[in-house]
């Protein structure tokens, strides 16, 4: 299961709030309503991830619009997996994640991004942050 983390839902909500603000402080744009429904269900059920396969179509389209504004890959063109490392010093991904990146779903990619961001040890987050 590729889970989309609640912080990604929040980021997508904020993306749409900025682009389609409420005209009266009450009415929500369709994209916001769709994402808010998923968010509310996650909060109600005390879940921090939602399976991307179970997203309602409108919520998926709104989330995907936000997702498409992000960089696709964490690569900074310093790949130590090509030199035999199990985990890349440049981006923080495992050898398998680097190899299968193009075949991963958006949810799977966001899970990897979340992990490497939390770990924060890859060079993209410190030594070579200007490349990121």
CSV table of C-alpha atoms in Angstrom, one decimal, residues 29-91:
chain,number,residue,atom,x,y,z
A,29,UNK,CA,-13.8,25.3,-4.2
A,30,UNK,CA,-14.5,21.8,-5.4
A,31,UNK,CA,-10.9,20.7,-5.1
A,32,UNK,CA,-10.8,21.9,-1.5
A,33,UNK,CA,-14.1,20.1,-0.6
A,34,UNK,CA,-12.8,16.8,-2.1
A,35,UNK,CA,-9.5,17.1,-0.1
A,36,UNK,CA,-11.2,18.2,3.0
A,37,UNK,CA,-13.4,15.1,3.0
A,38,UNK,CA,-10.4,12.8,2.8
A,39,UNK,CA,-8.6,14.9,5.5
A,40,UNK,CA,-11.6,14.8,7.8
A,41,UNK,CA,-12.0,11.1,7.5
A,42,UNK,CA,-8.3,10.6,8.3
A,43,UNK,CA,-8.6,12.7,11.4
A,44,UNK,CA,-11.8,11.0,12.5
A,45,UNK,CA,-10.2,7.6,12.1
A,46,UNK,CA,-6.9,8.7,13.7
A,47,UNK,CA,-5.0,7.8,10.5
A,48,UNK,CA,-1.9,9.6,9.3
A,49,UNK,CA,-1.8,7.9,5.9
A,50,UNK,CA,-4.5,7.1,3.3
A,51,UNK,CA,-4.1,4.5,0.6
A,52,UNK,CA,-3.7,6.3,-2.8
A,53,UNK,CA,-5.8,3.6,-4.4
A,54,UNK,CA,-8.8,4.5,-2.3
A,55,UNK,CA,-8.9,8.2,-3.0
A,56,UNK,CA,-12.1,9.5,-4.4
A,57,UNK,CA,-11.5,10.7,-8.0
A,58,UNK,CA,-12.0,14.4,-7.3
A,59,UNK,CA,-9.7,14.3,-4.3
A,60,UNK,CA,-7.1,12.3,-6.3
A,61,UNK,CA,-7.2,14.9,-9.1
A,62,UNK,CA,-6.8,17.8,-6.6
A,63,UNK,CA,-3.9,16.0,-4.8
A,64,UNK,CA,-2.3,15.1,-8.1
A,65,UNK,CA,-2.4,18.7,-9.3
A,66,UNK,CA,-0.5,19.8,-6.2
A,67,UNK,CA,1.9,16.8,-6.5
A,68,UNK,CA,2.7,17.7,-10.1
A,69,UNK,CA,4.1,21.1,-8.9
A,70,UNK,CA,6.8,19.3,-6.9
A,71,UNK,CA,10.2,18.1,-8.1
A,72,UNK,CA,9.9,14.6,-9.4
A,73,UNK,CA,13.2,13.2,-8.0
A,74,UNK,CA,15.4,13.9,-5.0
A,75,UNK,CA,18.5,13.3,-7.2
A,76,UNK,CA,21.2,15.9,-7.1
A,77,UNK,CA,23.4,14.1,-9.6
A,78,UNK,CA,25.8,12.8,-7.0
A,79,UNK,CA,24.9,9.1,-7.0
A,80,UNK,CA,26.9,6.8,-4.8
A,81,UNK,CA,24.7,3.8,-5.4
A,82,UNK,CA,26.4,3.6,-8.8
A,83,UNK,CA,29.6,3.1,-6.9
A,84,UNK,CA,28.1,0.2,-4.8
A,85,UNK,CA,26.5,2.0,-1.8
A,86,UNK,CA,23.3,0.5,-0.5
A,87,UNK,CA,22.0,4.0,0.1
A,88,UNK,CA,22.9,7.1,-2.0
A,89,UNK,CA,24.9,9.7,-0.1
A,90,UNK,CA,23.5,12.4,-2.5
A,91,UNK,CA,19.8,11.9,-2.3
